[in-house]
mmCIF file of C-alpha atoms and ligand atoms in Angstrom:
data_model
loop_
_atom_site.group_PDB
_atom_site.id
_atom_site.type_symbol
_atom_site.label_atom_id
_atom_site.label_comp_id
_atom_site.label_asym_id
_atom_site.label_seq_id
_atom_site.Cartn_x
_atom_site.Cartn_y
_atom_site.Cartn_z
ATOM 1 C CA MET A 140 25.568 -60.826 42.692
ATOM 2 C CA SER A 141 25.135 -57.086 43.159
ATOM 3 C CA THR A 142 22.227 -55.723 45.191
ATOM 4 C CA PRO A 143 19.000 -55.840 43.138
ATOM 5 C CA LEU A 144 17.798 -52.405 42.051
ATOM 6 C CA TYR A 145 14.152 -53.228 42.501
ATOM 7 C CA GLN A 146 11.857 -55.378 44.631
ATOM 8 C CA TYR A 147 8.285 -55.972 43.501
ATOM 9 C CA GLN A 148 5.391 -54.810 45.684
ATOM 10 C CA ALA A 149 2.220 -56.867 45.213
ATOM 11 C CA PRO A 150 -1.184 -55.153 45.235
ATOM 12 C CA GLU A 151 -3.401 -55.840 48.261
ATOM 13 C CA PRO A 152 -5.177 -59.198 47.877
ATOM 14 C CA THR A 153 -8.967 -59.188 47.499
ATOM 15 C CA SER A 154 -11.010 -61.140 50.041
ATOM 16 C CA ALA A 155 -11.393 -64.060 47.586
ATOM 17 C CA GLN A 156 -7.636 -64.025 47.110
ATOM 18 C CA LEU A 157 -7.082 -64.013 50.886
ATOM 19 C CA GLU A 158 -9.218 -67.163 51.132
ATOM 20 C CA SER A 159 -7.132 -68.749 48.367
ATOM 21 C CA LEU A 160 -3.959 -67.978 50.287
ATOM 22 C CA GLU A 161 -5.503 -69.626 53.352
ATOM 23 C CA LEU A 162 -6.200 -72.774 51.312
ATOM 24 C CA LEU A 163 -2.585 -72.834 50.161
ATOM 25 C CA ARG A 164 -1.256 -72.349 53.708
ATOM 26 C CA ALA A 165 -3.531 -75.057 55.121
ATOM 27 C CA SER A 166 -2.527 -77.794 52.662
ATOM 28 C CA GLU A 167 0.272 -80.325 52.965
ATOM 29 C CA ARG A 168 0.463 -82.230 49.721
ATOM 30 C CA ILE A 169 -0.438 -80.139 46.731
ATOM 31 C CA LEU A 170 -1.111 -81.328 43.197
ATOM 32 C CA LEU A 171 -0.582 -78.598 40.610
ATOM 33 C CA THR A 172 -2.216 -79.070 37.248
ATOM 34 C CA GLY A 173 -3.081 -77.117 34.113
ATOM 35 C CA HIS A 174 -4.489 -77.224 30.619
ATOM 36 C CA GLU A 175 -3.791 -79.688 27.823
ATOM 37 C CA ARG A 176 -0.707 -78.953 25.711
ATOM 38 C CA PRO A 177 0.721 -76.738 28.471
ATOM 39 C CA ASP A 178 2.473 -73.553 27.330
ATOM 40 C CA GLY A 179 5.199 -71.487 28.949
ATOM 41 C CA ASP A 180 2.772 -69.614 31.197
ATOM 42 C CA CYS A 181 1.184 -72.802 32.469
ATOM 43 C CA LEU A 182 4.480 -74.658 33.033
ATOM 44 C CA GLY A 183 6.359 -71.653 34.391
ATOM 45 C CA SER A 184 3.567 -70.845 36.856
ATOM 46 C CA GLN A 185 3.504 -74.443 38.007
ATOM 47 C CA ALA A 186 7.286 -74.626 38.442
ATOM 48 C CA ALA A 187 7.336 -71.325 40.343
ATOM 49 C CA LEU A 188 4.428 -72.162 42.645
ATOM 50 C CA ALA A 189 5.807 -75.652 43.343
ATOM 51 C CA ARG A 190 9.152 -74.134 44.356
ATOM 52 C CA ILE A 191 7.502 -71.491 46.532
ATOM 53 C CA LEU A 192 5.444 -74.121 48.369
ATOM 54 C CA ASN A 193 8.310 -76.602 48.674
ATOM 55 C CA ALA A 194 10.532 -73.889 50.167
ATOM 56 C CA ARG A 195 7.856 -73.452 52.848
ATOM 57 C CA GLY A 196 8.177 -77.139 53.746
ATOM 58 C CA GLN A 197 4.987 -78.128 51.934
ATOM 59 C CA SER A 198 5.034 -80.895 49.361
ATOM 60 C CA ALA A 199 4.017 -79.722 45.897
ATOM 61 C CA PHE A 200 4.319 -81.508 42.562
ATOM 62 C CA VAL A 201 2.932 -81.016 39.065
ATOM 63 C CA LEU A 202 0.675 -83.476 37.251
ATOM 64 C CA ASN A 203 -0.280 -82.451 33.716
ATOM 65 C CA PRO A 204 -2.503 -84.115 31.124
ATOM 66 C CA ASP A 205 0.166 -83.751 28.409
ATOM 67 C CA PRO A 206 3.977 -83.846 28.391
ATOM 68 C CA PRO A 207 5.779 -80.499 28.017
ATOM 69 C CA GLU A 208 7.438 -79.511 24.748
ATOM 70 C CA ALA A 209 11.214 -79.980 24.787
ATOM 71 C CA ARG A 210 11.734 -76.197 24.632
ATOM 72 C CA TYR A 211 10.496 -75.975 28.233
ATOM 73 C CA GLY A 212 13.080 -78.457 29.539
ATOM 74 C CA GLU A 213 14.899 -75.758 31.544
ATOM 75 C CA VAL A 214 11.606 -74.893 33.259
ATOM 76 C CA THR A 215 10.346 -78.388 34.026
ATOM 77 C CA GLU A 216 13.661 -79.365 35.613
ATOM 78 C CA LEU A 217 12.961 -76.718 38.280
ATOM 79 C CA ALA A 218 10.302 -78.824 40.069
ATOM 80 C CA GLU A 219 8.771 -82.298 40.068
ATOM 81 C CA PHE A 220 6.776 -82.639 36.830
ATOM 82 C CA LEU A 221 4.666 -85.742 36.218
ATOM 83 C CA VAL A 222 2.523 -86.584 33.200
ATOM 84 C CA ASP A 223 -0.789 -88.369 33.699
ATOM 85 C CA ASP A 224 -0.621 -92.075 32.864
ATOM 86 C CA GLY A 225 -4.368 -92.559 33.228
ATOM 87 C CA GLY A 226 -3.982 -94.225 36.634
ATOM 88 C CA GLU A 227 -4.963 -93.234 40.139
ATOM 89 C CA LEU A 228 -3.973 -89.722 41.209
ATOM 90 C CA PRO A 229 -1.051 -89.436 43.649
ATOM 91 C CA ASP A 230 -2.010 -88.644 47.255
ATOM 92 C CA HIS A 231 -2.873 -84.973 47.713
ATOM 93 C CA ASP A 232 -5.102 -82.725 49.812
ATOM 94 C CA LEU A 233 -5.278 -79.734 47.440
ATOM 95 C CA VAL A 234 -5.501 -79.385 43.660
ATOM 96 C CA VAL A 235 -4.324 -76.106 42.160
ATOM 97 C CA MET A 236 -5.271 -75.545 38.539
ATOM 98 C CA LEU A 237 -3.050 -72.904 36.925
ATOM 99 C CA ASP A 238 -3.630 -70.913 33.722
ATOM 100 C CA GLY A 239 -7.191 -72.147 33.202
ATOM 101 C CA GLY A 240 -10.440 -71.984 35.119
ATOM 102 C CA ASP A 241 -12.438 -74.690 33.375
ATOM 103 C CA LEU A 242 -11.701 -78.152 34.744
ATOM 104 C CA SER A 243 -12.520 -79.630 31.326
ATOM 105 C CA ARG A 244 -9.335 -78.013 30.006
ATOM 106 C CA THR A 245 -7.361 -80.621 31.983
ATOM 107 C CA GLY A 246 -8.683 -83.131 29.419
ATOM 108 C CA ARG A 247 -8.791 -86.746 30.525
ATOM 109 C CA LEU A 248 -7.556 -85.748 34.002
ATOM 110 C CA ALA A 249 -10.792 -83.839 34.654
ATOM 111 C CA PRO A 250 -13.080 -86.673 35.858
ATOM 112 C CA ARG A 251 -10.470 -87.974 38.321
ATOM 113 C CA LEU A 252 -9.679 -84.492 39.626
ATOM 114 C CA GLU A 253 -13.365 -83.765 40.014
ATOM 115 C CA SER A 254 -14.110 -86.917 42.005
ATOM 116 C CA ALA A 255 -11.016 -86.564 44.221
ATOM 117 C CA SER A 256 -11.880 -85.631 47.818
ATOM 118 C CA SER A 257 -9.184 -82.912 47.824
ATOM 119 C CA ARG A 258 -10.003 -79.231 47.920
ATOM 120 C CA LYS A 259 -9.715 -77.256 44.703
ATOM 121 C CA LEU A 260 -8.069 -73.929 43.949
ATOM 122 C CA VAL A 261 -7.797 -72.020 40.676
ATOM 123 C CA VAL A 262 -5.001 -69.547 39.907
ATOM 124 C CA ASP A 263 -5.800 -67.977 36.572
ATOM 125 C CA HIS A 264 -6.118 -64.915 34.345
ATOM 126 C CA HIS A 265 -8.737 -66.151 31.847
ATOM 127 C CA LEU A 266 -12.352 -65.078 31.662
ATOM 128 C CA HIS A 267 -14.348 -67.832 33.363
ATOM 129 C CA GLU A 268 -17.847 -68.838 32.364
ATOM 130 C CA GLY A 269 -20.039 -71.451 33.933
ATOM 131 C CA ALA A 270 -20.442 -72.443 37.559
ATOM 132 C CA ASP A 271 -17.651 -72.060 40.113
ATOM 133 C CA TRP A 272 -16.437 -75.596 40.858
ATOM 134 C CA TRP A 273 -13.625 -74.655 43.218
ATOM 135 C CA ASP A 274 -13.122 -74.001 46.937
ATOM 136 C CA GLY A 275 -10.995 -70.967 46.220
ATOM 137 C CA ALA A 276 -10.002 -68.814 43.256
ATOM 138 C CA PHE A 277 -7.075 -66.432 42.824
ATOM 139 C CA ILE A 278 -8.278 -64.930 39.568
ATOM 140 C CA ASP A 279 -7.432 -61.612 37.951
ATOM 141 C CA THR A 280 -8.336 -61.333 34.282
ATOM 142 C CA SER A 281 -6.307 -58.128 34.000
ATOM 143 C CA ALA A 282 -3.038 -59.952 34.769
ATOM 144 C CA SER A 283 -0.880 -60.441 31.665
ATOM 145 C CA ALA A 284 0.134 -63.949 32.727
ATOM 146 C CA THR A 285 -0.704 -66.486 35.400
ATOM 147 C CA GLY A 286 2.927 -66.055 36.443
ATOM 148 C CA VAL A 287 2.085 -62.517 37.594
ATOM 149 C CA LEU A 288 -0.436 -64.017 40.013
ATOM 150 C CA VAL A 289 2.115 -66.549 41.250
ATOM 151 C CA ARG A 290 4.549 -63.685 41.895
ATOM 152 C CA ARG A 291 1.818 -61.933 43.897
ATOM 153 C CA ILE A 292 1.172 -65.151 45.841
ATOM 154 C CA ALA A 293 4.890 -65.394 46.663
ATOM 155 C CA SER A 294 4.698 -61.878 48.127
ATOM 156 C CA HIS A 295 1.573 -62.634 50.125
ATOM 157 C CA LEU A 296 3.156 -65.820 51.532
ATOM 158 C CA GLY A 297 6.386 -63.980 52.299
ATOM 159 C CA ALA A 298 8.320 -66.345 50.027
ATOM 160 C CA GLU A 299 11.718 -65.570 48.523
ATOM 161 C CA VAL A 300 12.072 -65.669 44.738
ATOM 162 C CA ASP A 301 15.291 -67.556 44.014
ATOM 163 C CA ALA A 302 17.045 -67.818 40.644
ATOM 164 C CA GLY A 303 15.052 -70.896 39.586
ATOM 165 C CA THR A 304 11.697 -69.388 40.500
ATOM 166 C CA ALA A 305 12.726 -66.186 38.714
ATOM 167 C CA ARG A 306 13.517 -68.127 35.574
ATOM 168 C CA ALA A 307 10.117 -69.832 35.715
ATOM 169 C CA ILE A 308 8.240 -66.570 36.253
ATOM 170 C CA PHE A 309 10.167 -64.741 33.520
ATOM 171 C CA THR A 310 9.182 -67.561 31.147
ATOM 172 C CA THR A 311 5.481 -66.982 31.942
ATOM 173 C CA LEU A 312 5.776 -63.261 31.183
ATOM 174 C CA VAL A 313 7.527 -63.620 27.845
ATOM 175 C CA THR A 314 5.210 -66.434 26.751
ATOM 176 C CA ASP A 315 1.965 -64.585 27.323
ATOM 177 C CA THR A 316 3.101 -61.099 26.252
ATOM 178 C CA GLY A 317 4.955 -62.230 23.118
ATOM 179 C CA TRP A 318 8.179 -60.987 24.655
ATOM 180 C CA PHE A 319 6.547 -57.808 26.036
ATOM 181 C CA LYS A 320 4.954 -56.711 22.760
ATOM 182 C CA TYR A 321 1.240 -57.614 23.109
ATOM 183 C CA SER A 322 -1.288 -55.149 24.474
ATOM 184 C CA ASN A 323 -1.516 -57.032 27.791
ATOM 185 C CA THR A 324 2.033 -55.878 28.610
ATOM 186 C CA ASP A 325 1.551 -53.522 31.555
ATOM 187 C CA GLN A 326 3.643 -51.863 34.217
ATOM 188 C CA GLU A 327 3.283 -54.768 36.658
ATOM 189 C CA THR A 328 4.598 -57.163 33.999
ATOM 190 C CA MET A 329 7.670 -55.034 33.378
ATOM 191 C CA LEU A 330 8.310 -54.471 37.091
ATOM 192 C CA ILE A 331 8.188 -58.210 37.761
ATOM 193 C CA GLY A 332 10.401 -58.790 34.736
ATOM 194 C CA ALA A 333 12.877 -56.231 36.067
ATOM 195 C CA GLU A 334 12.870 -57.910 39.453
ATOM 196 C CA MET A 335 13.542 -61.303 37.847
ATOM 197 C CA LEU A 336 16.663 -59.866 36.173
ATOM 198 C CA GLY A 337 17.848 -58.853 39.622
ATOM 199 C CA ALA A 338 17.342 -62.478 40.719
ATOM 200 C CA GLY A 339 19.688 -63.718 38.015
ATOM 201 C CA VAL A 340 17.561 -64.132 34.867
ATOM 202 C CA ARG A 341 19.456 -63.650 31.627
ATOM 203 C CA PRO A 342 16.858 -62.843 28.960
ATOM 204 C CA ALA A 343 19.090 -63.723 25.994
ATOM 205 C CA GLN A 344 19.661 -67.192 27.448
ATOM 206 C CA ILE A 345 15.944 -67.744 27.998
ATOM 207 C CA PHE A 346 15.137 -66.469 24.510
ATOM 208 C CA SER A 347 17.588 -68.905 23.046
ATOM 209 C CA ASP A 348 16.273 -71.812 25.154
ATOM 210 C CA LEU A 349 12.673 -71.122 24.190
ATOM 211 C CA PHE A 350 12.797 -69.858 20.647
ATOM 212 C CA GLN A 351 16.061 -70.896 19.036
ATOM 213 C CA ARG A 352 15.779 -74.657 19.127
ATOM 214 C CA GLU A 353 13.578 -75.400 16.141
ATOM 215 C CA GLU A 354 14.217 -78.412 13.959
ATOM 216 C CA ALA A 355 15.821 -78.025 10.534
ATOM 217 C CA GLU A 356 12.380 -78.510 8.935
ATOM 218 C CA HIS A 357 10.939 -75.434 10.708
ATOM 219 C CA PRO A 358 11.593 -72.793 8.001
ATOM 220 C CA ARG A 359 10.155 -75.032 5.275
ATOM 221 C CA SER A 360 7.005 -76.035 7.174
ATOM 222 C CA LEU A 361 6.466 -72.402 8.168
ATOM 223 C CA SER A 362 6.824 -71.211 4.568
ATOM 224 C CA ALA A 363 4.433 -73.939 3.340
ATOM 225 C CA ALA A 364 1.878 -72.745 5.895
ATOM 226 C CA LEU A 365 2.347 -69.058 5.048
ATOM 227 C CA ALA A 366 1.881 -69.846 1.341
ATOM 228 C CA ARG A 367 -1.724 -70.818 2.206
ATOM 229 C CA THR A 368 -2.600 -67.318 3.456
ATOM 230 C CA ALA A 369 -5.973 -66.045 2.240
ATOM 231 C CA TYR A 370 -7.524 -62.638 2.926
ATOM 232 C CA PHE A 371 -11.147 -61.716 3.535
ATOM 233 C CA GLY A 372 -13.091 -58.631 4.629
ATOM 234 C CA ASP A 373 -11.018 -56.080 2.658
ATOM 235 C CA GLY A 374 -7.837 -57.673 3.935
ATOM 236 C CA ARG A 375 -8.735 -57.186 7.584
ATOM 237 C CA LEU A 376 -8.985 -60.971 8.098
ATOM 238 C CA ALA A 377 -6.131 -63.365 7.268
ATOM 239 C CA VAL A 378 -6.689 -67.117 7.341
ATOM 240 C CA ILE A 379 -4.361 -70.078 6.982
ATOM 241 C CA ASP A 380 -5.868 -73.550 6.737
ATOM 242 C CA LEU A 381 -3.646 -76.532 7.375
ATOM 243 C CA PRO A 382 -4.948 -79.883 6.111
ATOM 244 C CA LEU A 383 -3.589 -83.197 7.376
ATOM 245 C CA GLY A 384 -0.351 -84.191 5.677
ATOM 246 C CA PRO A 385 -0.071 -87.156 3.284
ATOM 247 C CA ASP A 386 1.076 -89.226 6.284
ATOM 248 C CA GLY A 387 -2.279 -88.485 7.968
ATOM 249 C CA ARG A 388 -0.655 -86.302 10.619
ATOM 250 C CA SER A 389 -1.641 -82.735 11.367
ATOM 251 C CA SER A 390 0.714 -80.027 10.138
ATOM 252 C CA ALA A 391 3.765 -79.403 12.305
ATOM 253 C CA ALA A 392 3.922 -75.745 11.252
ATOM 254 C CA ASP A 393 4.497 -73.367 14.167
ATOM 255 C CA GLY A 394 1.163 -71.572 14.486
ATOM 256 C CA ASP A 395 2.423 -68.807 16.747
ATOM 257 C CA ALA A 396 5.189 -67.889 14.316
ATOM 258 C CA ALA A 397 2.740 -67.860 11.392
ATOM 259 C CA LEU A 398 0.187 -65.806 13.352
ATOM 260 C CA ASP A 399 2.881 -63.239 14.179
ATOM 261 C CA ILE A 400 3.649 -62.820 10.492
ATOM 262 C CA LEU A 401 -0.045 -62.538 9.520
ATOM 263 C CA ARG A 402 -0.482 -59.772 12.087
ATOM 264 C CA SER A 403 2.571 -57.959 10.771
ATOM 265 C CA VAL A 404 0.511 -57.085 7.666
ATOM 266 C CA GLU A 405 -0.724 -53.543 8.237
ATOM 267 C CA GLN A 406 -4.399 -53.969 7.408
ATOM 268 C CA VAL A 407 -4.795 -57.357 9.116
ATOM 269 C CA GLU A 408 -6.813 -57.120 12.339
ATOM 270 C CA VAL A 409 -7.683 -60.782 12.793
ATOM 271 C CA ALA A 410 -5.496 -63.772 12.021
ATOM 272 C CA LEU A 411 -6.828 -67.319 12.113
ATOM 273 C CA ILE A 412 -5.102 -70.646 11.750
ATOM 274 C CA VAL A 413 -7.443 -73.574 11.228
ATOM 275 C CA ARG A 414 -5.654 -76.863 11.562
ATOM 276 C CA GLU A 415 -7.140 -80.205 10.620
ATOM 277 C CA ILE A 416 -6.480 -82.642 13.457
ATOM 278 C CA GLY A 417 -8.911 -85.384 12.405
ATOM 279 C CA PRO A 418 -11.619 -86.227 9.872
ATOM 280 C CA ALA A 419 -14.224 -84.120 11.723
ATOM 281 C CA ARG A 420 -12.010 -82.187 14.088
ATOM 282 C CA THR A 421 -10.440 -78.784 13.509
ATOM 283 C CA LYS A 422 -8.354 -76.668 15.814
ATOM 284 C CA LEU A 423 -8.645 -72.894 15.705
ATOM 285 C CA SER A 424 -5.954 -70.455 16.852
ATOM 286 C CA ALA A 425 -7.081 -66.848 16.659
ATOM 287 C CA ARG A 426 -5.164 -63.615 17.270
ATOM 288 C CA SER A 427 -6.073 -59.988 16.797
ATOM 289 C CA LYS A 428 -4.704 -56.512 16.928
ATOM 290 C CA GLY A 429 -6.925 -53.502 17.394
ATOM 291 C CA ALA A 430 -10.482 -53.778 18.651
ATOM 292 C CA PHE A 431 -11.502 -57.219 17.345
ATOM 293 C CA ASN A 432 -12.282 -59.606 20.210
ATOM 294 C CA VAL A 433 -11.189 -63.144 19.273
ATOM 295 C CA GLN A 434 -12.405 -64.540 22.581
ATOM 296 C CA LYS A 435 -15.922 -63.674 21.404
ATOM 297 C CA LEU A 436 -15.319 -65.384 18.066
ATOM 298 C CA ALA A 437 -13.821 -68.519 19.677
ATOM 299 C CA HIS A 438 -16.694 -68.648 22.147
ATOM 300 C CA ARG A 439 -19.172 -68.993 19.266
ATOM 301 C CA PHE A 440 -17.331 -72.199 18.362
ATOM 302 C CA GLY A 441 -17.174 -73.597 21.889
ATOM 303 C CA GLY A 442 -13.725 -72.226 22.721
ATOM 304 C CA GLY A 443 -12.341 -69.354 24.748
ATOM 305 C CA GLY A 444 -9.260 -67.386 25.756
ATOM 306 C CA HIS A 445 -8.501 -63.689 25.800
ATOM 307 C CA ALA A 446 -9.634 -60.696 23.727
ATOM 308 C CA LYS A 447 -6.503 -60.816 21.569
ATOM 309 C CA ALA A 448 -5.589 -64.532 21.755
ATOM 310 C CA ALA A 449 -8.100 -67.354 21.772
ATOM 311 C CA GLY A 450 -8.736 -70.827 20.444
ATOM 312 C CA ALA A 451 -11.252 -73.602 20.008
ATOM 313 C CA THR A 452 -11.529 -77.226 18.990
ATOM 314 C CA ILE A 453 -14.349 -77.528 16.475
ATOM 315 C CA GLU A 454 -16.023 -80.861 15.769
ATOM 316 C CA GLN A 455 -16.318 -80.224 12.023
ATOM 317 C CA PRO A 456 -14.247 -81.123 8.965
ATOM 318 C CA LEU A 457 -11.625 -78.514 8.066
ATOM 319 C CA GLY A 458 -13.526 -77.107 5.068
ATOM 320 C CA VAL A 459 -16.765 -76.604 6.973
ATOM 321 C CA ALA A 460 -15.070 -75.121 10.031
ATOM 322 C CA ARG A 461 -13.055 -72.726 7.860
ATOM 323 C CA LEU A 462 -16.142 -71.550 5.998
ATOM 324 C CA GLU A 463 -18.151 -70.976 9.176
ATOM 325 C CA LEU A 464 -15.216 -69.204 10.850
ATOM 326 C CA VAL A 465 -14.641 -66.857 7.925
ATOM 327 C CA GLU A 466 -18.352 -66.028 7.838
ATOM 328 C CA ALA A 467 -18.498 -65.382 11.579
ATOM 329 C CA ALA A 468 -15.289 -63.335 11.583
ATOM 330 C CA VAL A 469 -16.381 -61.157 8.643
ATOM 331 C CA GLU A 470 -19.722 -60.618 10.357
ATOM 332 C CA GLN A 471 -17.956 -59.585 13.560
ATOM 333 C CA LEU A 472 -15.556 -57.335 11.626
ATOM 334 C CA ALA A 473 -18.543 -55.463 10.229
ATOM 335 C CA VAL A 474 -19.452 -54.345 13.744
ATOM 336 C CA THR A 475 -15.852 -53.832 14.896
ATOM 337 C CA LYS A 476 -14.348 -50.414 14.501
ATOM 338 C CA ASP A 477 -11.742 -50.383 11.748
ATOM 339 C CA ARG A 478 -8.280 -50.329 13.288
ATOM 340 C CA ARG A 479 -7.204 -47.569 10.929
ATOM 341 C CA SER A 480 -9.862 -45.331 12.429
ATOM 342 C CA THR A 481 -8.535 -45.923 15.951
ATOM 343 C CA PRO A 482 -6.888 -42.784 17.365
ATOM 344 C CA ARG A 483 -3.129 -43.188 17.693
ATOM 345 C CA SER A 484 -2.667 -40.882 20.666
ATOM 346 C CA ALA A 485 -4.527 -39.577 23.709
ATOM 347 C CA ALA A 486 -4.484 -36.099 22.183
ATOM 348 C CA GLU A 487 -6.079 -37.388 18.989
ATOM 349 C CA ALA A 488 -8.731 -39.295 20.983
ATOM 350 C CA GLU A 489 -9.523 -36.068 22.865
ATOM 351 C CA ARG A 490 -9.823 -34.096 19.610
ATOM 352 C CA ARG A 491 -12.231 -36.719 18.251
ATOM 353 C CA LYS A 492 -14.336 -36.669 21.397
ATOM 354 C CA ARG A 493 -14.779 -32.941 20.946
ATOM 355 C CA GLY A 494 -15.678 -33.636 17.325
ATOM 356 C CA ALA A 495 -12.671 -31.681 16.101
HETATM 357 MN MN1 MN B 208 -1.699 -67.673 30.413
#
């Protein structure tokens, strides 16, 4: 391989981050975990951190509450990935929770993790509420992906990023930035991405592995979901509700793909998918563009996430949850500045400030 054009320089760690690094250095057998239904940021961060620690001669493995989707097969083969079987936790002296700061998001693993005598570390980029339950936290809510934080940790530990680790980290970036198109895409994201290309990542291959392996049913289930689109609040809010199928199973429609299409409509600022997952259980996926904060909306329903991507599990029947969500979202839209009135350039913003 030719000499890489660029090597990433991590920002100076904060004192809390320095303590986190000390925890990592001081541990021998490290259990990495994450949230239920792990996504590409969660799994990629875990694979990358496991490889970084293993290369240092430490023993790191992943234990998740749920199995990974098949699309992440090329990521989970990069480290030891276990799925919880409800039994005793494997021996470990440190737990690292990645891509989530609330232990409850590890689902049924949470009580066993909590009662384990091991020390606890969080590596995350979500807004955290509630008491700190950990011994250390490497948190930066401005990071586009947890993988960015893992890349910083590699720098701080003086670890090499090999081709496998690069693949894992690149997967985290493209998952959480929607392939570098969401507003969280910043210079650090692109610099790390550029560095990963130097380490052997081929973006087209990763795109194909992640996003071009749908089942034959995918276009039809997506179109059935999109046909349920309803608009509220002068078209600024788009909602798709997905009832259980005739077989009693929740819809298999790809929510992310549908949410992308809803947001492609010019006047849509908030897109919601409400999916029935049981008789009194509804899952919300919320996305926004412009100023609307979906984390705030999800929080009202017991969920969380980021300003532009959030979710919640609501203990209500689909119809009730949908009604309450629409009401809350329209209410919040009323106090959110209309996207069309948002200045498109710095020069325009300056003109408006001067009242011109
Ligand atoms: Mn993430």
